Amino acid sequence: MQPRTPLVVCVLLSQVLLLTSAEDLDCTPGFQQKVFHINQPAEFIEDQSILNLTFSDCKGNNKLRYEVSNPYFKVNSDGGLVALRNITAVGRTLFIHARTPHAEDMAELVIVGGKDIQGSLQVVDSDRPEGSKFRLTGKGVDQEPKGIFRINENTGSVSVTRSLDREMIATYQLFVETTDVNGKTLEGPVPLEVIVIDQNDNRPIFREGPYVGHVMEGSPTGTTVMRMTAIDADDPATDNALLRYNIRQQTPDKPSPNMFYIDPEKGDIVTVVSPALLDRETLENPKYELIIEAQDMAGLDVGLTGTATATIVIDDKNDHSPKFTKKEFQATVEEGAVGVIVNLTVEDKDDPTTGAWRAAYTIINGNPGQSFEIHTNPQTNEGMLSVVKPLDYEISAFHTLLIKVENEDPLVPDVSYGPSSTATVHITVLDVNEGPVFYPDPMMVTRRENISVGSVLLTVNATDPDSLQHQTIRYSVYKDPAGWLNINPINGTVDTTAVLDRESPFVHNSVYTALFLAIDSGDPPATGTGTLLITLEDVNDNAPFIYPTVAEVCDDAKNLSFVILGASDKDLHPNTDPFKFEIHKQTVPDKVWKISKINNTHALVSLLQNLNKANYNLPIMVTDSGKPPMTNVTDLRVQVCSCRNSKVDCNAAGALHASVPALLLLCLFSLACL
């Protein structure tokens, strides 16, 4: 029988090795059992095992550490859960967190029949006098919030009357003292600090939304887009507020369902696809929406979660140059016309809302006279080519322009403008029947007024721009306000049909203006307009006249100088002043009236003796300085009035009532203004 023993040992050893290898192959990090149920005992006894936990990180459990959600419990190194002291109520649930450098997990202990913790502790004073009582004071007792804690005055048991919220108040500073039967303090007060142990009752919250990030297309893998940050109101010193981030959903999920990655601890979102996949022009939608989840308890399944949406926009960069849709464009325009003649179309794959798409056009050849301009249509991005200076068919019937297109924003370094970024525009000018053109325009002549009727002023000259059509031209009067002119319809000779009067109301500043038409023989005929300016030289053909022509004087006046006369002439100098004033002596006695020169344009009329109340006509002769001079005789009506007690009575002499001094004052004032 003995020879069989080594064989049996070998077989048993091989089975053990096989079992060990199988266990290693099937190892799953974490607790073997994650949820436990026990009935609420009358009391948890200090250091008495409650249950055994089995945790493995499949690496030997090096540096294994346990944490229990209730500080009055611990897990021994052998996995046994024990109480640190005798305790009755611990609530409905305990959480046990196990962690090594390689793995971590959470187990839950459900206490069947357990109640929400009201909390109690025992204050012990073995030396207190008999008959003394305990008294509790402080915030939460007799200070707001009042009535949370109370003490059994006989036993010293401190209890909680309602649920505590650590996020509202984390600690309470109470004071315990003993008093005699009369309430007098015997011992104390002794501080009693109550620390509220955190429970994981707050979900992570994202408060800073909306969350929008931007990343440039073609960015390298690992480019940081944005950071997501959630907050948890639980105790930051515990796993209750230890957050981990992950991406729950990505929309759209093309070209890859995993376009982005979020750092579980920092919350940084980064790109994880190659730059080629981050091509805005090939994406179904350049905007991605990520559902970001933050979970406390370091991301364990038992942790609470909160979510937010992160919007990531793939920004465009100018990696596509604009290209004309064809190499050559055609346009036609009538000579003399202006405005847009053709729209040049381009294609650009970049974002239409950016300067990487907006086009800027330039005429680089064929526009020496600056007759053309090109502008960008902001809605269509087309180039609107316009004629800004009228074209002349007779000078050039064809024009060829070379135009280039660029973007407002510069291209990225590895992209350049190619041959498709230039185009040729062929423009055909259409001949139209243009109106004849007068040369010069305006036409100017100078003549003396009063020249004889039928005098020739000039011969107008109009030419037809349509030199290739060999058309004839006829002339006609268009505007002749005074009706003084005539034009020969064949040769354009202009002569007078009436006397030219420089003093006519149709003459302004000695210039008379008339318009003529030149009409060609085209079908339909075209018309051109020319202007004739006639400067009229003055002739002494207007006699001077005096003002005023009525005056008053009192019959007993002491000052016999009663009126200042002025003279005026419609002619120009030297056919006007100085004027010569005289009394027409052929009809008036020399010993009654006198006229004296004041200056070149005014004279003073005086009486040599008082006259009776009556009306008198005094002929005044005034002569200008023209060669030959012109003379005019005008009656000055003099009213001699009765002046008594500051009242002037001219009824018998006529209807005028202005006093002689007033007339003199008025005349002197007008004199001073000259």
XYZ file of C-alpha atoms in Angstrom, residues 125 127-134 153-155 178-184 186:
20
model
C -20.544 61.728 35.811
C -18.964 61.773 41.118
C -21.982 64.026 40.807
C -23.804 64.724 44.123
C -26.942 62.832 44.889
C -30.065 64.631 43.848
C -28.245 66.800 41.252
C -29.528 67.120 37.713
C -28.068 67.501 34.250
C -31.802 65.441 33.631
C -31.446 62.315 35.752
C -29.486 59.943 33.514
C -24.983 69.731 36.791
C -27.264 71.730 39.028
C -28.812 71.301 42.462
C -32.521 71.103 43.078
C -32.687 74.921 43.032
C -31.044 75.162 39.603
C -27.727 76.383 40.924
C -22.666 72.642 40.754
